[in-house]
Short mmCIF file of N, CA and C in Angstrom, two decimals:
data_model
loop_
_atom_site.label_atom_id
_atom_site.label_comp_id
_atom_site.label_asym_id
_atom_site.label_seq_id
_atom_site.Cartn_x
_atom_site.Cartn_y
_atom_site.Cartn_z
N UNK A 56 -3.92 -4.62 -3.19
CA UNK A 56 -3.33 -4.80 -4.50
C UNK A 56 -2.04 -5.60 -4.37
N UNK A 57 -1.84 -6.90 -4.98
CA UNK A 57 -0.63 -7.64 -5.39
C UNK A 57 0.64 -6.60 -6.14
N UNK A 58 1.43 -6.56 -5.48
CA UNK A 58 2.72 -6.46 -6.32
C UNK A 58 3.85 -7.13 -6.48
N UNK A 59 4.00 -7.14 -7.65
CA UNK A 59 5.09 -8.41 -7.57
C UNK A 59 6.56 -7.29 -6.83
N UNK A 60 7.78 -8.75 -6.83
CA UNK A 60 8.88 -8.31 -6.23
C UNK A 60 9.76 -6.62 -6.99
N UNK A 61 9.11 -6.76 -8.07
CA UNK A 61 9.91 -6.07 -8.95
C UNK A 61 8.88 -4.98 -9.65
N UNK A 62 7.54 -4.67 -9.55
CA UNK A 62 6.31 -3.80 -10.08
C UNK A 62 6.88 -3.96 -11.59
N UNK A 63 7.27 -5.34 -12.35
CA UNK A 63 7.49 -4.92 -13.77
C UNK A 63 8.18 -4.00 -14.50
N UNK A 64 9.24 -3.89 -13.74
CA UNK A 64 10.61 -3.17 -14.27
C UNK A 64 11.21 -3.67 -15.34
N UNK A 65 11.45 -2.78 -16.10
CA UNK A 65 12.07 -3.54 -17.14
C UNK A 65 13.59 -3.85 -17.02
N UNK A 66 13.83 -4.95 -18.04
CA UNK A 66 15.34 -5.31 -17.86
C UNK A 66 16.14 -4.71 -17.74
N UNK A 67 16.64 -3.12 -18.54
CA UNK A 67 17.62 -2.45 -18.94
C UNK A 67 18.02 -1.97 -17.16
N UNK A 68 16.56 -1.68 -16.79
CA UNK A 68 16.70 -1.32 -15.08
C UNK A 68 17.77 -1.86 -14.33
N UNK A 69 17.65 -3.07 -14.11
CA UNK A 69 18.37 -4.27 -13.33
C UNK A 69 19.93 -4.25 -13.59
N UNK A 70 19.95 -3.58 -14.69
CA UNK A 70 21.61 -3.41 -15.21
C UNK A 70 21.88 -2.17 -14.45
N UNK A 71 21.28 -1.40 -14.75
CA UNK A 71 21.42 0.14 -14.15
C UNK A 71 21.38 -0.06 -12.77
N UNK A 72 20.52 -0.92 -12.02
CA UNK A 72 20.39 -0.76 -10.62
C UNK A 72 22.03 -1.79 -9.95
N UNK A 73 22.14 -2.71 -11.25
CA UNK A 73 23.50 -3.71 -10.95
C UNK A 73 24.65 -2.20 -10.66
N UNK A 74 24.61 -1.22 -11.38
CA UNK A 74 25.97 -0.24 -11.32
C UNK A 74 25.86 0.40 -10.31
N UNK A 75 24.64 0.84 -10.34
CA UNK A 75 24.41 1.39 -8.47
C UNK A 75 24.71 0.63 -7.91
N UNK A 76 24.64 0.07 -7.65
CA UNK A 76 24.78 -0.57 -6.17
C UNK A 76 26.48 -1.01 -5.90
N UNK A 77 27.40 -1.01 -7.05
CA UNK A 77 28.58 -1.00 -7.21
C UNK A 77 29.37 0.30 -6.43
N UNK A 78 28.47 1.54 -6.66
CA UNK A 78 29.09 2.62 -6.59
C UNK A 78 28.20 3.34 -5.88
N UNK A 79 28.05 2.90 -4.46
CA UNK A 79 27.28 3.52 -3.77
C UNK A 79 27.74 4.82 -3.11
N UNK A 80 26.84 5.94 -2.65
CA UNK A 80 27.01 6.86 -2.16
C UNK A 80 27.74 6.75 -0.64
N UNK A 81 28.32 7.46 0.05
CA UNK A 81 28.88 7.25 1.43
C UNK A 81 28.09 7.07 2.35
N UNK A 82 26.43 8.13 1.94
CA UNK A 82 25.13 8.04 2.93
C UNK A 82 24.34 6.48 2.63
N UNK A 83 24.54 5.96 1.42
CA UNK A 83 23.64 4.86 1.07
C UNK A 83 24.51 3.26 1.88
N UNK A 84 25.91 3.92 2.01
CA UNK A 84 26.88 2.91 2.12
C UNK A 84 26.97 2.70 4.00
N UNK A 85 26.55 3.51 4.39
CA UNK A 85 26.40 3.69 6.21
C UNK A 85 25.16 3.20 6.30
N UNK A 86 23.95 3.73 5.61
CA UNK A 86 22.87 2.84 6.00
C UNK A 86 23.07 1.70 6.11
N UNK A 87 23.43 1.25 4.66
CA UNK A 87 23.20 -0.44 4.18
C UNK A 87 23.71 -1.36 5.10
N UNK A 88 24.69 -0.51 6.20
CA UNK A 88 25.53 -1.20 7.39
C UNK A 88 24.41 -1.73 8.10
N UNK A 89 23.39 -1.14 8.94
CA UNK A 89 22.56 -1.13 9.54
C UNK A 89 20.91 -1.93 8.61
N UNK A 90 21.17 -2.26 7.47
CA UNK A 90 19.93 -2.51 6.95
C UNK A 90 20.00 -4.21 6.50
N UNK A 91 21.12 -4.06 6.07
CA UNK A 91 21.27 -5.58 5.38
C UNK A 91 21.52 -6.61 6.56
N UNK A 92 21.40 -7.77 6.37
CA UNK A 92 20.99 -9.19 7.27
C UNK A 92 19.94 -8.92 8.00
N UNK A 93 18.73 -8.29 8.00
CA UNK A 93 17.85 -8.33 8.72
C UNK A 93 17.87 -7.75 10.06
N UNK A 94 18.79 -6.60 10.10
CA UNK A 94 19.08 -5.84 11.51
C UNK A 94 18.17 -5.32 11.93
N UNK A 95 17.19 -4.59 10.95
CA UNK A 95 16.20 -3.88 11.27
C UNK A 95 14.77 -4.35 11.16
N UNK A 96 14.35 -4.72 12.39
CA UNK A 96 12.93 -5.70 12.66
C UNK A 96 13.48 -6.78 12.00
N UNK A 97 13.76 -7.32 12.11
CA UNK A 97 14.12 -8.51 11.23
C UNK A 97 13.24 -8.61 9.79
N UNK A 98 13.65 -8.00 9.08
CA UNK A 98 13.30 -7.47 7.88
C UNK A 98 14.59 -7.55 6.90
N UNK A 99 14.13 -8.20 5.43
CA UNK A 99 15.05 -7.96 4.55
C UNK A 99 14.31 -6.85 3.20
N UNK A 100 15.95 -5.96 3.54
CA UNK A 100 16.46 -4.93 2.75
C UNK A 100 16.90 -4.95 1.54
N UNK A 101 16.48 -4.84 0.58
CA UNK A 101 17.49 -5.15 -0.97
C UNK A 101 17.88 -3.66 -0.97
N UNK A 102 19.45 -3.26 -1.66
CA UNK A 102 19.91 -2.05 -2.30
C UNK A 102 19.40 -2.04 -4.08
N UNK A 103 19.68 -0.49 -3.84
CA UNK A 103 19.20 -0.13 -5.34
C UNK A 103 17.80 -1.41 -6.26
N UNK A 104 17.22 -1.77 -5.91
CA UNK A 104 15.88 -1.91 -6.11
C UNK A 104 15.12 -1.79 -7.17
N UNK A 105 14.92 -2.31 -8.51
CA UNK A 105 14.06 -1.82 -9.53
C UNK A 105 12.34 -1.96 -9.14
N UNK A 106 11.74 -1.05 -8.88
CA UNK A 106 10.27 -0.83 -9.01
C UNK A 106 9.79 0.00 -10.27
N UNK A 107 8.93 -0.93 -10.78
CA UNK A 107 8.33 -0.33 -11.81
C UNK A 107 9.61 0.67 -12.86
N UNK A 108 9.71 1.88 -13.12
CA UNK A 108 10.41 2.00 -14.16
C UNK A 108 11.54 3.14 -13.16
N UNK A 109 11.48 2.83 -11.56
CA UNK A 109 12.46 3.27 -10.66
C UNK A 109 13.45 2.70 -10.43
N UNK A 110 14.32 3.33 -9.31
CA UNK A 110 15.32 2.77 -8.76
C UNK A 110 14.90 3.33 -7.01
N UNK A 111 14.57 1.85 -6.01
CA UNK A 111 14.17 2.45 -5.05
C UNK A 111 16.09 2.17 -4.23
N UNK A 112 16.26 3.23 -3.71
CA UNK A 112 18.00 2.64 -2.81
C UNK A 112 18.15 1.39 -2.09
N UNK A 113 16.58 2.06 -1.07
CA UNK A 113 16.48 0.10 -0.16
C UNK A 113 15.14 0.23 -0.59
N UNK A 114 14.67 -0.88 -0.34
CA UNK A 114 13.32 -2.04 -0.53
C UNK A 114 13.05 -3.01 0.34
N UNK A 115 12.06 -2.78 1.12
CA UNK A 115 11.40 -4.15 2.06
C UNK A 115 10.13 -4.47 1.36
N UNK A 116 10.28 -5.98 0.34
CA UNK A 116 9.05 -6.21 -0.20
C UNK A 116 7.92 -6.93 0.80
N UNK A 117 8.22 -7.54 1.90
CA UNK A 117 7.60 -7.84 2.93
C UNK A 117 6.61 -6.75 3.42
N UNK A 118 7.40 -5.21 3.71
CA UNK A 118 6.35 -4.60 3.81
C UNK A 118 6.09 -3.04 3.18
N UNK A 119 6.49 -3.84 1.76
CA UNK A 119 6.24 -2.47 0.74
C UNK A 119 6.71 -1.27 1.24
N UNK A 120 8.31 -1.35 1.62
CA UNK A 120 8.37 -0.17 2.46
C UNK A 120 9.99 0.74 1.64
N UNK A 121 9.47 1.83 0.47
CA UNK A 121 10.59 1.98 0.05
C UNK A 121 11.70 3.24 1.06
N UNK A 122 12.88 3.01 1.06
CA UNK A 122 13.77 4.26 1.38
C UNK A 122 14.52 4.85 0.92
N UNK A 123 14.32 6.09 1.02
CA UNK A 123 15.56 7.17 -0.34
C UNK A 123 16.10 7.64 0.55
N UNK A 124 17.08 7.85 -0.18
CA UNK A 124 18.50 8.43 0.48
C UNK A 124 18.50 9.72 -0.49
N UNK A 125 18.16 11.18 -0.22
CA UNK A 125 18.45 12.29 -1.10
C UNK A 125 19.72 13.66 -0.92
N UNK A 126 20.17 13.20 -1.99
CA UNK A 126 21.15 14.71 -1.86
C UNK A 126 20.65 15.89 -2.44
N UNK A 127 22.31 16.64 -2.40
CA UNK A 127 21.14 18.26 -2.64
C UNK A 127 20.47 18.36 -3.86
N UNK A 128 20.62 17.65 -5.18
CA UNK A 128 20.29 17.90 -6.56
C UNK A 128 18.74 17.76 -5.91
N UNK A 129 18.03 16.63 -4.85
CA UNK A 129 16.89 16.68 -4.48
C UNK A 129 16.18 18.08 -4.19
N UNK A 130 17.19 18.85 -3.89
CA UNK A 130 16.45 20.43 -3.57
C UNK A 130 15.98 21.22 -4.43
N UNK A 131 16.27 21.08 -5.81
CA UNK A 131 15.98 21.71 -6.42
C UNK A 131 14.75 21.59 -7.06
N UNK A 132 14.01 22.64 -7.76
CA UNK A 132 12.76 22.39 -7.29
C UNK A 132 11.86 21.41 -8.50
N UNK A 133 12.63 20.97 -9.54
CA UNK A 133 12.17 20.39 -10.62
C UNK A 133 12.15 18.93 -9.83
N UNK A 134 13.46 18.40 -9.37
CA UNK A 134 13.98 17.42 -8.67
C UNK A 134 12.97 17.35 -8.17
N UNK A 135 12.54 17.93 -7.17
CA UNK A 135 11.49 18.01 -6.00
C UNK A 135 10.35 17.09 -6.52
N UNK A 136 10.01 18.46 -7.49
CA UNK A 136 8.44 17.62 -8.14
C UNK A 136 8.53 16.38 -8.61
N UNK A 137 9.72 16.00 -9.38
CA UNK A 137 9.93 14.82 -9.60
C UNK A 137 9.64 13.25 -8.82
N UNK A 138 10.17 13.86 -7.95
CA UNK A 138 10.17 12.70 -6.34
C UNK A 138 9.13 12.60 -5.71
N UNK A 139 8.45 14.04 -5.76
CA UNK A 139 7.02 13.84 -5.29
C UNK A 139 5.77 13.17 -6.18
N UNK A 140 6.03 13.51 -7.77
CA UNK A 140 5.15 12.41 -8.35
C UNK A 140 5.69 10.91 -8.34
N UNK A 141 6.78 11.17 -8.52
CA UNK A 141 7.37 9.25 -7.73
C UNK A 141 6.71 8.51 -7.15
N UNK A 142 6.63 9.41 -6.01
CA UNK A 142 6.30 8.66 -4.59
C UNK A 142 4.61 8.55 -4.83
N UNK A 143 4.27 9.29 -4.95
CA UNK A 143 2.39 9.08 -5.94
C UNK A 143 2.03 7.96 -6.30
N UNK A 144 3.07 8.06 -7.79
CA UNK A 144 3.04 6.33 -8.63
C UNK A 144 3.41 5.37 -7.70
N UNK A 145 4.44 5.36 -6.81
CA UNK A 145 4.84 4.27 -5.90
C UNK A 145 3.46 3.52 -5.10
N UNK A 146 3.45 4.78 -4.66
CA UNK A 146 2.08 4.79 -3.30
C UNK A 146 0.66 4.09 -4.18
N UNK A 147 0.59 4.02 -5.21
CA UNK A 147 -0.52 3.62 -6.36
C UNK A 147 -0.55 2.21 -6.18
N UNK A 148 0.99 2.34 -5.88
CA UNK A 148 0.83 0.90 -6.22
C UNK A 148 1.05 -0.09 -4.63
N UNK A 149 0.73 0.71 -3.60
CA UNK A 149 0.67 -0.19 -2.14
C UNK A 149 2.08 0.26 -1.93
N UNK A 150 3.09 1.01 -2.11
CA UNK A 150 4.72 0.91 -1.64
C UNK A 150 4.14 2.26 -0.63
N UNK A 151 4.93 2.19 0.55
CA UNK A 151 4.86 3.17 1.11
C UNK A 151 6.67 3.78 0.84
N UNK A 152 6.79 5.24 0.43
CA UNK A 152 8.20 5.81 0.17
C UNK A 152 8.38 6.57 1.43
N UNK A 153 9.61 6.47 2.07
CA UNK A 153 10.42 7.68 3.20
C UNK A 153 11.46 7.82 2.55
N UNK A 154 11.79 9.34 3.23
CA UNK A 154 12.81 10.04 2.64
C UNK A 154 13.60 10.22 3.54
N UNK A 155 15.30 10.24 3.56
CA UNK A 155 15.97 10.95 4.22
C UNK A 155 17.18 12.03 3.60
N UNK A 156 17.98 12.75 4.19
CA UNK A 156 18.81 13.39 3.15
C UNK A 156 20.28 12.86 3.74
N UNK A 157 21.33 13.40 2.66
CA UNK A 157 22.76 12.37 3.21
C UNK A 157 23.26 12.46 3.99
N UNK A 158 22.65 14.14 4.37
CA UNK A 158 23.23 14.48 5.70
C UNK A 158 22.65 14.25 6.91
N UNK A 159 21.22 14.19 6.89
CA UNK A 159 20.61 13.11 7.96
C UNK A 159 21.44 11.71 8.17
N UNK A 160 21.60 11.01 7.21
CA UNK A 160 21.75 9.45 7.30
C UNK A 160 23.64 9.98 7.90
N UNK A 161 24.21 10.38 7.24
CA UNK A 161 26.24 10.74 7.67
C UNK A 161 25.75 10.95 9.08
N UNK A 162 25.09 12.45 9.86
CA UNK A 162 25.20 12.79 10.59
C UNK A 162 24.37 12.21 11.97
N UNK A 163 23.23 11.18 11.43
CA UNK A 163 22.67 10.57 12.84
C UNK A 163 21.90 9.17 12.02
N UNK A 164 22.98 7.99 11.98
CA UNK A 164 22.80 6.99 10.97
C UNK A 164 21.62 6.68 12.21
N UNK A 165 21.89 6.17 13.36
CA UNK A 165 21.13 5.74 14.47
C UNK A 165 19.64 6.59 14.46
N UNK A 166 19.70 7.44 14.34
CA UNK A 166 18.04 8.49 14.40
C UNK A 166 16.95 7.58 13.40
N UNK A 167 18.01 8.08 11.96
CA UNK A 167 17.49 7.31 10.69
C UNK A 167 16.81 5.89 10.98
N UNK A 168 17.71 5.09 11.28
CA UNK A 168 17.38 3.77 11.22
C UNK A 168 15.91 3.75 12.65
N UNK A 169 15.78 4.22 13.23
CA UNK A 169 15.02 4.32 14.34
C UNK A 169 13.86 4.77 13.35
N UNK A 170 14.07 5.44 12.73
CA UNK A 170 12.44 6.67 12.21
C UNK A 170 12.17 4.91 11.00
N UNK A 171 13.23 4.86 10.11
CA UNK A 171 12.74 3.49 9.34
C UNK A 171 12.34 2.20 10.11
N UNK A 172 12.88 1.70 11.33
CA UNK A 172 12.30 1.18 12.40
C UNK A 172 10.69 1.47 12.56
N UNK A 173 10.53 2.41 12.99
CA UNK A 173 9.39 3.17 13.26
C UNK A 173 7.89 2.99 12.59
N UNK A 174 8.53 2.95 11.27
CA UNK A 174 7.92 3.02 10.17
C UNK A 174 7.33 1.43 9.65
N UNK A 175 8.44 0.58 10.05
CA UNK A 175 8.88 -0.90 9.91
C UNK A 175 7.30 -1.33 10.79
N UNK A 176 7.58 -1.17 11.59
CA UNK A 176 6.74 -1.60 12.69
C UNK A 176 5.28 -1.12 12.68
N UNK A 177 4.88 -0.38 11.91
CA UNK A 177 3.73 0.45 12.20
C UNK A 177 3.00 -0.21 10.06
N UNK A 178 3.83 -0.16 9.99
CA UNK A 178 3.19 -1.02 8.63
C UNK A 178 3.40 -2.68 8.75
N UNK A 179 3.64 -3.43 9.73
CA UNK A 179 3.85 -4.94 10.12
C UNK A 179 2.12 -4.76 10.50
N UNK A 180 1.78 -6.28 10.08
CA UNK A 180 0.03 -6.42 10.26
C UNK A 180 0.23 -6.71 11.97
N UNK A 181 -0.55 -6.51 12.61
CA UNK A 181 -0.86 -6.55 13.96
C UNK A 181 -0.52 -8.07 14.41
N UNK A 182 -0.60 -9.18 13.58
CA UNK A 182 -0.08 -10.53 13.84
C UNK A 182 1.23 -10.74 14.00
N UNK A 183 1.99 -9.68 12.95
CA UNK A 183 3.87 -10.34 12.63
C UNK A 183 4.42 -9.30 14.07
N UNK A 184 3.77 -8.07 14.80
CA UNK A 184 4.57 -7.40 15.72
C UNK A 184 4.53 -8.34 16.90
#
């Protein structure tokens, strides 16, 4: 299945995702160290991300590969379900979603980026590794 860069997000999104990314979290703001210029596989990363009627944090449209960054409001259990039909609709549409939490990404930015590495590499077609 084709997806475009953006799964048809609507405009209002792109504004909303413009303020995120202004006012990033401390966990979203340590990744992005490690994600942006192509550090990882040589892969480009966009922040805050409009897919479809989401906001993905990072985005590799190369290889449909979204990453969340979750805090605790994620624990709760409405939240939960929420993220998990997300990632459903995402996955519908060819995106593969990983999750990490802020305190994963604060407390072992290096692990993180290794497991999204990981991930990087194992969804690259057998030609681009």
């Amino acid at each position: 299945m084709t997806v475009s860069l953006f799964a048809n997000a609507p405009p209002w999104l792109f504004r909303f995702a413009q303020t995120m990314r202004a006012n990033p979290t401390p966990a979203e703001s340590l990744l992005w160290l490690h994600l942006r210029n192509k550090q990882c596989c040589g892969l480009k990363f966009r922040r805050q991300h409009p897919l479809l009627y989401f906001i993905a944090d990072f985005y590799c449209h190369e290889i449909r590969l979204a990453v969340e960054i979750d805090g605790s409001i994620h624990q709760i259990e409405e939240q939960f379900e929420y993220d998990a039909n997300r990632t459903k609709e995402l996955e519908c549409f060819g995106i593969t979603v990983i999750r990490f939490t802020n305190e994963s990404v604060l407390s072992d930015v290096i692990k993180v980026v290794n497991s999204i590495s990981q991930t990087a590499q194992d969804l690259l077609l057998p030609s681009e590794k």
